[in-house]
PDB file of C-alpha atoms and ligand atoms in Angstrom:
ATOM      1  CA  UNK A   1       0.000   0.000   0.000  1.00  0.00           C
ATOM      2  CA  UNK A   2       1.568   3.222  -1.095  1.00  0.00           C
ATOM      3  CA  UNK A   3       0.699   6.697   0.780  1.00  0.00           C
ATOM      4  CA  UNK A   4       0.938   9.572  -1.429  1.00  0.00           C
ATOM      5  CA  UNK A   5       1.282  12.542   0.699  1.00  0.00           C
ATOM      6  CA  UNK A   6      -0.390  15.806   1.463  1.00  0.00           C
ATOM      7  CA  UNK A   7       1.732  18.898   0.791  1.00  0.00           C
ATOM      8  CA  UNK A   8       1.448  19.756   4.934  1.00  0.00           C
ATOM      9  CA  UNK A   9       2.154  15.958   5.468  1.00  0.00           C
ATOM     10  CA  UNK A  10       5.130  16.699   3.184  1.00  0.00           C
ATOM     11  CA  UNK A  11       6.437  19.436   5.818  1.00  0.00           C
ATOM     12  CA  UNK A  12       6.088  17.533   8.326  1.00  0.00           C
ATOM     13  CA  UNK A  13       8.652  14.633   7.090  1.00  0.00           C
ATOM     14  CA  UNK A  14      10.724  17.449   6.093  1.00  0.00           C
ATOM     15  CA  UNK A  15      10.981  19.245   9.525  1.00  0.00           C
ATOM     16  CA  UNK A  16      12.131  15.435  10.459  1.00  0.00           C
ATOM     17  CA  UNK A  17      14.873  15.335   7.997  1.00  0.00           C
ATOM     18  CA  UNK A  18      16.014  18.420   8.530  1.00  0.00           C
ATOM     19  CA  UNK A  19      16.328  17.099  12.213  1.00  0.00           C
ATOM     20  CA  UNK A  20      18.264  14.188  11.434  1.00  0.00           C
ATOM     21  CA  UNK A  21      20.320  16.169   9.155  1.00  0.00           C
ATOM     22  CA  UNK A  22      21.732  18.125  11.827  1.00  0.00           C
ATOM     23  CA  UNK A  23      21.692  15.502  13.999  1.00  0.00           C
ATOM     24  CA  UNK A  24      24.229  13.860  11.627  1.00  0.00           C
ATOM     25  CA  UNK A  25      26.092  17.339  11.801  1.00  0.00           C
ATOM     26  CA  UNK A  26      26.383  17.523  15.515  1.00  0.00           C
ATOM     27  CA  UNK A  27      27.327  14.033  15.448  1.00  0.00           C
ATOM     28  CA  UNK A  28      29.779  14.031  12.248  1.00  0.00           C
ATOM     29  CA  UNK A  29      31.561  16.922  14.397  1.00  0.00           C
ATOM     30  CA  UNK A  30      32.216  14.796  17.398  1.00  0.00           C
ATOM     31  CA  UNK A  31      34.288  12.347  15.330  1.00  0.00           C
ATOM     32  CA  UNK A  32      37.932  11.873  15.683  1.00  0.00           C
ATOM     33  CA  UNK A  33      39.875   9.021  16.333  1.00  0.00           C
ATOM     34  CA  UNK A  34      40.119   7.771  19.896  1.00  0.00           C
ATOM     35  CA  UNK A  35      36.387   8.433  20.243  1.00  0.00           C
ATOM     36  CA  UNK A  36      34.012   5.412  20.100  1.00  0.00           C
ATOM     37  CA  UNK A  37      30.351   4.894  18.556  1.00  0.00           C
ATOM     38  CA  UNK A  38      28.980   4.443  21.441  1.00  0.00           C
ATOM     39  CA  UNK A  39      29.746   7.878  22.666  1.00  0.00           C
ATOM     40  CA  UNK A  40      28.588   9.364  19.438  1.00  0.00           C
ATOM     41  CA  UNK A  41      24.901   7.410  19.318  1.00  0.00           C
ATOM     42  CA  UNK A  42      24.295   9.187  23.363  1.00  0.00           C
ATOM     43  CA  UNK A  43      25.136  12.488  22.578  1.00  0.00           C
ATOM     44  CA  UNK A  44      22.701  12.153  19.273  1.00  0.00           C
ATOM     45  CA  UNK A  45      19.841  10.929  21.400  1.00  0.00           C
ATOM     46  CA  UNK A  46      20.217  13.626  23.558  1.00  0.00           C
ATOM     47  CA  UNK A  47      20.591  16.042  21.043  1.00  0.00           C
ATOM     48  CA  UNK A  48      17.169  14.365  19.259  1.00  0.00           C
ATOM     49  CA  UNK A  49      15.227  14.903  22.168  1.00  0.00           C
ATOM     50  CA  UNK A  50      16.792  18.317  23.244  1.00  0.00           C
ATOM     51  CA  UNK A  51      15.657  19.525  20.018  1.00  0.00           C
ATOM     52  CA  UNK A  52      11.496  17.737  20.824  1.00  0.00           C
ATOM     53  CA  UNK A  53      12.466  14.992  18.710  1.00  0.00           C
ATOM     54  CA  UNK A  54      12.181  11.237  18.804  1.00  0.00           C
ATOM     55  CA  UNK A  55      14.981   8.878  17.889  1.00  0.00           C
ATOM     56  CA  UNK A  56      13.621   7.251  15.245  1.00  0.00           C
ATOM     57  CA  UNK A  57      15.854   3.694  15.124  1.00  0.00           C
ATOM     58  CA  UNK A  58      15.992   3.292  18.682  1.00  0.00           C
ATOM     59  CA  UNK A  59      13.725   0.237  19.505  1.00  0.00           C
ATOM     60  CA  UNK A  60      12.802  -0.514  15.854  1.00  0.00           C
ATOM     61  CA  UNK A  61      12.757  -4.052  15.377  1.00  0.00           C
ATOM     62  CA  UNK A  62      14.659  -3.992  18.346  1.00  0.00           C
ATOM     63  CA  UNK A  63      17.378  -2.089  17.253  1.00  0.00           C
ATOM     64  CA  UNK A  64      19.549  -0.464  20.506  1.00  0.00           C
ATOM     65  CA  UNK A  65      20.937   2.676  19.162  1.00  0.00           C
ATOM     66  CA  UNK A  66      19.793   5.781  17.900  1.00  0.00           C
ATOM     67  CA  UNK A  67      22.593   5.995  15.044  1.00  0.00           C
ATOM     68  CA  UNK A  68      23.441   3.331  12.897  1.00  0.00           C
ATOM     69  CA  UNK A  69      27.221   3.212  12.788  1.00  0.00           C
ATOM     70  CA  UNK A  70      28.097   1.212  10.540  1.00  0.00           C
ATOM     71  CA  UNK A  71      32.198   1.122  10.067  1.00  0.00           C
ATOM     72  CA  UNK A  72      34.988   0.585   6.854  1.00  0.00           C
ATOM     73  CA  UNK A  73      34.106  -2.925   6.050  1.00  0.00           C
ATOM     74  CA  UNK A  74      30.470  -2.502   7.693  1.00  0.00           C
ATOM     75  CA  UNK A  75      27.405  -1.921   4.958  1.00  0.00           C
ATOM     76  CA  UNK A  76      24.889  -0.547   7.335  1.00  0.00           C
ATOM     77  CA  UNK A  77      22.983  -1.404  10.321  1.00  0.00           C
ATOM     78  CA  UNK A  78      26.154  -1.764  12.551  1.00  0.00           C
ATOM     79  CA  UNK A  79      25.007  -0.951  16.720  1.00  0.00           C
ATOM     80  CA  UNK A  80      27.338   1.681  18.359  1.00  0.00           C
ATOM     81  CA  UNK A  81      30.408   0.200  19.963  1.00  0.00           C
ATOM     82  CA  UNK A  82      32.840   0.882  22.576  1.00  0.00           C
ATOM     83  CA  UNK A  83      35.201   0.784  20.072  1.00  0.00           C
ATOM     84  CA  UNK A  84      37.785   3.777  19.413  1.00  0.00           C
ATOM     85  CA  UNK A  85      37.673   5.194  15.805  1.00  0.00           C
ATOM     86  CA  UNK A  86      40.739   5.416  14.483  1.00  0.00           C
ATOM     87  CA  UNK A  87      42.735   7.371  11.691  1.00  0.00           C
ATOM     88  CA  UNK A  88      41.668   6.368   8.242  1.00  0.00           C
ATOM     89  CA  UNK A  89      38.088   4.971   9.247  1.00  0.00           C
ATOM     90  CA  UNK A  90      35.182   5.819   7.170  1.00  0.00           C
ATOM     91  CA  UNK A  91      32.035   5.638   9.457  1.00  0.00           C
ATOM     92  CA  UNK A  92      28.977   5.150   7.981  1.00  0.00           C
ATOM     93  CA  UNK A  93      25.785   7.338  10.192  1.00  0.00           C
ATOM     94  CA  UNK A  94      22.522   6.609   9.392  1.00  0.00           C
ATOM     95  CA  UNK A  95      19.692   8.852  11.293  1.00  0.00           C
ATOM     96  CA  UNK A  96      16.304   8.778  11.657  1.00  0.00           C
ATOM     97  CA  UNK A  97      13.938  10.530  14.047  1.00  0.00           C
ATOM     98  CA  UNK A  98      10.417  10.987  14.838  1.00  0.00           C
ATOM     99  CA  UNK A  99       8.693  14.234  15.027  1.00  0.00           C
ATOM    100  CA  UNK A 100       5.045  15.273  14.923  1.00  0.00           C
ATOM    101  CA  UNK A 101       4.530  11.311  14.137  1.00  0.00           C
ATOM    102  CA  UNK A 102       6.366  11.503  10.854  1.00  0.00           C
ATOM    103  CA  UNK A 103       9.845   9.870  10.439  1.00  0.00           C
ATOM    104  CA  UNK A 104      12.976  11.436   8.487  1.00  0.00           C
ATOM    105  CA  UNK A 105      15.726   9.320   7.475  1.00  0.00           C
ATOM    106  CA  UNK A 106      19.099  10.303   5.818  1.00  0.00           C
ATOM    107  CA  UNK A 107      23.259   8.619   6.023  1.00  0.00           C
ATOM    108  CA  UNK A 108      26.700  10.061   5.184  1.00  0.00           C
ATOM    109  CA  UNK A 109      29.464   7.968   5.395  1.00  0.00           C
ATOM    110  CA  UNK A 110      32.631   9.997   6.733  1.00  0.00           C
ATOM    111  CA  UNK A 111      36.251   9.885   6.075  1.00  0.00           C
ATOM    112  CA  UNK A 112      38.259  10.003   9.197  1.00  0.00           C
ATOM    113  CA  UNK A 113      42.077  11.447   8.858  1.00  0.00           C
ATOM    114  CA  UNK A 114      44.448   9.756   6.196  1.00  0.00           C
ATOM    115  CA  UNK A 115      41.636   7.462   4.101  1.00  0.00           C
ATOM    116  CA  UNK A 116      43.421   5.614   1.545  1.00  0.00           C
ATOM    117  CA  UNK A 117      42.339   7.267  -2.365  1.00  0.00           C
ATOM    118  CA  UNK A 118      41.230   4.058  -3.479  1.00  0.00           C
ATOM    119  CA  UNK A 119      38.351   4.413  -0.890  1.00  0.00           C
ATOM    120  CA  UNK A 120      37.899   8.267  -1.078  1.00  0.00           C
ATOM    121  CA  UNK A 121      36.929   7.651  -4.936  1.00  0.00           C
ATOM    122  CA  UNK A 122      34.450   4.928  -3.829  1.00  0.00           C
ATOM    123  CA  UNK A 123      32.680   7.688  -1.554  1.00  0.00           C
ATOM    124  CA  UNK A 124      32.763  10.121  -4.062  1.00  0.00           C
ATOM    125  CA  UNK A 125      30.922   7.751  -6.574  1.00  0.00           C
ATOM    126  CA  UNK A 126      28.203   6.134  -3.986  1.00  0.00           C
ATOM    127  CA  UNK A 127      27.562  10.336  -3.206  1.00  0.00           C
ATOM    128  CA  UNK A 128      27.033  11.206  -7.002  1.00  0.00           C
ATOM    129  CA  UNK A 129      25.264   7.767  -7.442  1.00  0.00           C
ATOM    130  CA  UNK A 130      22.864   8.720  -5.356  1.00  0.00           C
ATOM    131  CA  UNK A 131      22.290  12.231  -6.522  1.00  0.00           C
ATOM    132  CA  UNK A 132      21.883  10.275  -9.897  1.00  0.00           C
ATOM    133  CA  UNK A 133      19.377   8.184  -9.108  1.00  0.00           C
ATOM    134  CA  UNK A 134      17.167  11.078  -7.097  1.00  0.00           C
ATOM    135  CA  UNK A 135      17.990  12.822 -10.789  1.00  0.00           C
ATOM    136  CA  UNK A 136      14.576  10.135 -11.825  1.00  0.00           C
ATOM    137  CA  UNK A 137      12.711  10.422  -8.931  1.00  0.00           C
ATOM    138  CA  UNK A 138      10.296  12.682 -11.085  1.00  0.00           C
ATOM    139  CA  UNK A 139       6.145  12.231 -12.312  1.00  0.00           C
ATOM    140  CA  UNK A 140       6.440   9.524 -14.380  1.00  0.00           C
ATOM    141  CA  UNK A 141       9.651   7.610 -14.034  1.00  0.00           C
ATOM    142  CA  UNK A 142       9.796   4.183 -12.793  1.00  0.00           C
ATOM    143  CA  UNK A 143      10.841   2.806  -9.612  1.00  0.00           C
ATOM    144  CA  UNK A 144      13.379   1.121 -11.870  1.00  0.00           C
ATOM    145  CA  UNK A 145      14.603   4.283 -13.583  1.00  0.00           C
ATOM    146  CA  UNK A 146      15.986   5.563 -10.005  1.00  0.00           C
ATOM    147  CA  UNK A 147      18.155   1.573  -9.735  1.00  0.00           C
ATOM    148  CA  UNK A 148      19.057   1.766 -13.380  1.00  0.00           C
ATOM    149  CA  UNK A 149      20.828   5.225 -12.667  1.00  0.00           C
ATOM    150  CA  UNK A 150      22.920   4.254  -9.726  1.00  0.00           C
ATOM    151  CA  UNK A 151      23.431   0.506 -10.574  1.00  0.00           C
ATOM    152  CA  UNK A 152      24.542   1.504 -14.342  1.00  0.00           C
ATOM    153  CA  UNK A 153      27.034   4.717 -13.004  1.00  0.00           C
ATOM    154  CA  UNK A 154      28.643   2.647  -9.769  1.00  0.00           C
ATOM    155  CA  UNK A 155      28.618  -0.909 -10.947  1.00  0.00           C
ATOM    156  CA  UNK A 156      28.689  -0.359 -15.013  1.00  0.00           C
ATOM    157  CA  UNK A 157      30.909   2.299 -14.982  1.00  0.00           C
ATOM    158  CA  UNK A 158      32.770   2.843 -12.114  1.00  0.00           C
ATOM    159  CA  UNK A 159      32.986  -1.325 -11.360  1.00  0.00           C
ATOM    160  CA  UNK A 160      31.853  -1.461  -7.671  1.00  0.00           C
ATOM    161  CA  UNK A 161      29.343  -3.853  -5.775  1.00  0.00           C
ATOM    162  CA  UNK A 162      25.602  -2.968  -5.386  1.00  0.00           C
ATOM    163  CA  UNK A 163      24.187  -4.499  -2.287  1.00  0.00           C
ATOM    164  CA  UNK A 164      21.335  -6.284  -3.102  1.00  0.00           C
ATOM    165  CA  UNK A 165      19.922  -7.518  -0.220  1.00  0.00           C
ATOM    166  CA  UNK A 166      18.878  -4.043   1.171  1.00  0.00           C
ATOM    167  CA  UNK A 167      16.683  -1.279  -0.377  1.00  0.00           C
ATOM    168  CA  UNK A 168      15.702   2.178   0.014  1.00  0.00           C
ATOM    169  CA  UNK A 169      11.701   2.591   0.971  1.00  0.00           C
ATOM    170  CA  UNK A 170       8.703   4.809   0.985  1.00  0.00           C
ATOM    171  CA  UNK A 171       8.711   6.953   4.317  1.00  0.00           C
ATOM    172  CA  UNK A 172       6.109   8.796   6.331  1.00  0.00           C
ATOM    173  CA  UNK A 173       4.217   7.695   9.614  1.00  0.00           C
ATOM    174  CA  UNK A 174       6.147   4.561   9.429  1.00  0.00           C
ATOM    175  CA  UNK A 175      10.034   4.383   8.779  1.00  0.00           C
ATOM    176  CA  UNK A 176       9.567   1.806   6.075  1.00  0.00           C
ATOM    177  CA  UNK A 177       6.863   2.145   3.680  1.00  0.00           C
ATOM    178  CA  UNK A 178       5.864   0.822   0.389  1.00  0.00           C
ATOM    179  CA  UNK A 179       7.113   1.076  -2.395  1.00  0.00           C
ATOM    180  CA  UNK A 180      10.876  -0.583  -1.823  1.00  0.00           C
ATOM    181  CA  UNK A 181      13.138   1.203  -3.909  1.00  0.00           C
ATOM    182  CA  UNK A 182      16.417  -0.807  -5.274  1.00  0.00           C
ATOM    183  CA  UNK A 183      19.292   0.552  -6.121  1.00  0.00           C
ATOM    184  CA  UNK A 184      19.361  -1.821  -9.046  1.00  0.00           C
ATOM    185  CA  UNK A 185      17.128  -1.888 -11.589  1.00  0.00           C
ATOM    186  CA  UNK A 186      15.959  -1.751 -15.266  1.00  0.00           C
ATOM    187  CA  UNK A 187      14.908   1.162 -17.283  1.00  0.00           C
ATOM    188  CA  UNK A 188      11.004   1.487 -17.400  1.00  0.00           C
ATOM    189  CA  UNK A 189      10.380  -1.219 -15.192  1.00  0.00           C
ATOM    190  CA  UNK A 190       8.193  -0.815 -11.603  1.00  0.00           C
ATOM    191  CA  UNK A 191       5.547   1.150 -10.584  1.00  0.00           C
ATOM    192  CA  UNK A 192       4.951   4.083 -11.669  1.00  0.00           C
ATOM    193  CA  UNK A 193       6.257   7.059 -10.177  1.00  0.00           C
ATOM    194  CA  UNK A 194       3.670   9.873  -9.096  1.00  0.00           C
ATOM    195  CA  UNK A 195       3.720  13.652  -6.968  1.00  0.00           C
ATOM    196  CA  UNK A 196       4.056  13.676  -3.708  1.00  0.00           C
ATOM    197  CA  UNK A 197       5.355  10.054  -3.390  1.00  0.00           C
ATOM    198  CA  UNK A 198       8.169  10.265  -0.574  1.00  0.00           C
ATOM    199  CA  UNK A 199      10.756   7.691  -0.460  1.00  0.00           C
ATOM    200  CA  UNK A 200      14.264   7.275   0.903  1.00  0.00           C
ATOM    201  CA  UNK A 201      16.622   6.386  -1.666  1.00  0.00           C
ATOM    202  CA  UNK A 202      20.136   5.307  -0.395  1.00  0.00           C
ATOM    203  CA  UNK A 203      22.857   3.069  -2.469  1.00  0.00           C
ATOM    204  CA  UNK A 204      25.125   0.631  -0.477  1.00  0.00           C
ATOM    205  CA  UNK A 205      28.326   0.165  -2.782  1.00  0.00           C
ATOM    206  CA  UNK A 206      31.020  -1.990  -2.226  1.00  0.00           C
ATOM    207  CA  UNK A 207      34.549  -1.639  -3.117  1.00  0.00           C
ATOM    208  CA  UNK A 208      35.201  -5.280  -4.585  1.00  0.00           C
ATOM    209  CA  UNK A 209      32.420  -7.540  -3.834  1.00  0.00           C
ATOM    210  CA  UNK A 210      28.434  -7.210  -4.395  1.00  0.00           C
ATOM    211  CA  UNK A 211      28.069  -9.996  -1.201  1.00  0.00           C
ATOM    212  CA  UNK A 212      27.300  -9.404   1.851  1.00  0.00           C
ATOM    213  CA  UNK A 213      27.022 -11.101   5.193  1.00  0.00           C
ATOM    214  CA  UNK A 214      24.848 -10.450   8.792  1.00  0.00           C
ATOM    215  CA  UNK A 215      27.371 -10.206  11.485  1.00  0.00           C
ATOM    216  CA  UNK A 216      26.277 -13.064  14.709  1.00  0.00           C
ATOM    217  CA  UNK A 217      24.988  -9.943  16.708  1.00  0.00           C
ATOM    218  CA  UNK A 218      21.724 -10.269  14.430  1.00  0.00           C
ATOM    219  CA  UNK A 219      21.727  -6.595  12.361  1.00  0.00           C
ATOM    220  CA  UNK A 220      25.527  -5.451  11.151  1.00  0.00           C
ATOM    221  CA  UNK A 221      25.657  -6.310   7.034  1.00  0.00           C
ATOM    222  CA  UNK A 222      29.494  -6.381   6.365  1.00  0.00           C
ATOM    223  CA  UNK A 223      31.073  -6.841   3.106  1.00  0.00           C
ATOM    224  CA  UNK A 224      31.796 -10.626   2.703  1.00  0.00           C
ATOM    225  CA  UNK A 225      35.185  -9.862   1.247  1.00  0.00           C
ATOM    226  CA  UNK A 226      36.039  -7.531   4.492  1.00  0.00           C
ATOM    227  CA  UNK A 227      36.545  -4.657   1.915  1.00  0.00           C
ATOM    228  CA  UNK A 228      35.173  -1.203   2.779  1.00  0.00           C
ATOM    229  CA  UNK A 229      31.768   0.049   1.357  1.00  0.00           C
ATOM    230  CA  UNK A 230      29.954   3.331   1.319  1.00  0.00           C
ATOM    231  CA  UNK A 231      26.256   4.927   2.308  1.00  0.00           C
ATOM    232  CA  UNK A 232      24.814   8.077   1.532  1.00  0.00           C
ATOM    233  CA  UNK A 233      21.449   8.626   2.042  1.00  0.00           C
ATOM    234  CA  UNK A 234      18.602  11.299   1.158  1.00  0.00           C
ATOM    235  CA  UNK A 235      14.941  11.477   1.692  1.00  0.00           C
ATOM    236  CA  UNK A 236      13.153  12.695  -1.332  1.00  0.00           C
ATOM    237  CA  UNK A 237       9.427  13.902  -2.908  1.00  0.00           C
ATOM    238  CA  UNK A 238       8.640  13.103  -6.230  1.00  0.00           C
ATOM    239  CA  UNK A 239       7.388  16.319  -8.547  1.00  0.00           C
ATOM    240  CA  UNK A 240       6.729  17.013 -11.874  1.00  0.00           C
ATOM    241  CA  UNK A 241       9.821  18.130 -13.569  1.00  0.00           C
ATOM    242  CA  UNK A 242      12.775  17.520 -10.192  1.00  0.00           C
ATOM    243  CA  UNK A 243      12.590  15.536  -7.100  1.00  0.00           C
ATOM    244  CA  UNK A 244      12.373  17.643  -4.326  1.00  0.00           C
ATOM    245  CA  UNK A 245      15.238  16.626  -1.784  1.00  0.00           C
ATOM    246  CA  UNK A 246      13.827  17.056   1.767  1.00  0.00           C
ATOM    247  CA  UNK A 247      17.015  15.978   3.787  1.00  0.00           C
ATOM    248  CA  UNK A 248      19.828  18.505   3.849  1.00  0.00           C
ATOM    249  CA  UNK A 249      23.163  17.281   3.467  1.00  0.00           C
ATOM    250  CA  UNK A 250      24.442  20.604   3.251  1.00  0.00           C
ATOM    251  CA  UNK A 251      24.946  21.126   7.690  1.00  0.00           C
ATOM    252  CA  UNK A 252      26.849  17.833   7.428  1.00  0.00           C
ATOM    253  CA  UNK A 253      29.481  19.254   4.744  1.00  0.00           C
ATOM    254  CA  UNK A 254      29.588  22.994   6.195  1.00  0.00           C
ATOM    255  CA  UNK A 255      30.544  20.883   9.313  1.00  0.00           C
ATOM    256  CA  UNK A 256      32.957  18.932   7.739  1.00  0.00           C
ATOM    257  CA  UNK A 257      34.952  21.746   6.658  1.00  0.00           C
ATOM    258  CA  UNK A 258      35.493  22.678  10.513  1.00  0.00           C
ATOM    259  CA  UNK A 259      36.141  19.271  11.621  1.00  0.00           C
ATOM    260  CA  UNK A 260      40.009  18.941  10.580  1.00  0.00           C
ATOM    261  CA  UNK A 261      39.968  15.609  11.615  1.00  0.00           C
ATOM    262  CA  UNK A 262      37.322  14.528   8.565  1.00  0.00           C
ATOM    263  CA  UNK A 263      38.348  14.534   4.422  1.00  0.00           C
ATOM    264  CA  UNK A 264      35.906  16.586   2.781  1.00  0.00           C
ATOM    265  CA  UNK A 265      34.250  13.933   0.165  1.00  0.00           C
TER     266      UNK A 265
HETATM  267 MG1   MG B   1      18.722   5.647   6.896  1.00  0.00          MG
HETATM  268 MG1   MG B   2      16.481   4.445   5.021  1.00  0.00          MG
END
């Protein structure tokens, strides 16, 4: 069952995302090496709530944490550790919160001190695969217009891994609505794409490897290869001519630039 939503229903999951956005900020500008995930994920909840918001992962399905950190060889999904970060780590934080009953949802994956190039270039192309495949998020695209773009530009092109197993989703009073959204796909194929659809699209690319494995703790995906892979995340509304992105990446790289710890991707 897919919600369309109501322009003021539209504001709401936006004033959610923005949340989470500079939730990720705050967060993203607490990391430097020594410093563990653990720490991170308590001073986001507080944040969250500080701010009259509702950690939006914490207790789903579950889940313990309020970020999921999910690090170098780690897809997504990974619980906060007590385990120090350390120079050349890319950390993958995924957000989502809760506010006025409507969820937000949005990931960056950051590049702590001296990140080898090799993995720099695969966070550059999982960012700009993702901005390609919001790029046919538009009235009357397919569902598999949005996979086609950022399967055919990371894995054609570029020769990474796609992660199969897990998708990006619709979004709105529940963190995971229909329609799933794959970031794999052919051209013209799935449902049909309409206004005011809101979905979270968010590629998971691998470095070598397309497989994955679930680590014994029940929710980390890592890499079956142990190589590193890469997350970004936005929350988007379908319109007529451009999708309208309602996350806002842009605290998390204005904060990245004062962080001299983090490699700007
Ligand atoms: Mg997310
Ligand atoms: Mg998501």
């Amino acid at each position: 069952m897919i919600y369309y939503k109501t322009e003021e229903e539209v504001e709401l999951i936006r004033e959610s995302c923005l949340m989470v956005c500079k939730t990720l900020a705050y967060a993203g500008s607490l990391l430097k090496p020594g410093i563990t995930g653990a720490e991170i994920d308590a001073k986001a909840e507080e944040f969250i709530r500080d701010n009259g918001g509702i950690p939006g992962f914490k207790g789903y399905g579950g889940f313990p944490g309020t970020l999921c950190i999910s690090v170098n060889e780690q897809v997504v999904h990974g619980i906060p550790s007590d385990k120090e970060f350390k120079d050349g780590d890319i950390i993958s934080l995924d957000c989502g919160v809760i506010m006025n009953d409507y969820n937000g949802d949005a990931a960056y994956t950051f590049a702590l001190g001296d990140v080898k190039e090799e993995t720099m270039k695969l966070l550059r192309v999982t960012k700009e695969s993702l901005y390609r495949g919001i790029g046919q998020a538009v009235k009357g695209r397919r569902i598999g217009d949005i996979g086609y773009a950022i399967q055919d530009f990371a894995e054609k092109q570029e020769g990474y891994g796609i992660v199969r197993e897990l998708v990006g989703h619709g979004i709105g009073k529940a963190l995971h609505e229909d329609p799933e959204v794959p970031n794999f796909g052919r051209r013209g194929r799935g449902i049909l794409l309409k206004e005011n659809l809101v979905i979270a699209i968010e590629p998971m690319v691998n470095l070598k490897t397309k497989q994955v494995v679930q680590e014994n703790d029940g929710w980390t995906i890592r890499t079956k290869d142990r190589q590193p892979s890469a997350h970004y995340e936005h929350t988007v509304v379908v319109r007529k001519n451009q999708a309208e992105i309602l996350s806002d990446h842009s605290f998390i790289e204005e904060m990245i630039k004062t962080n001299k710890e983090l490699k700007q991707v």
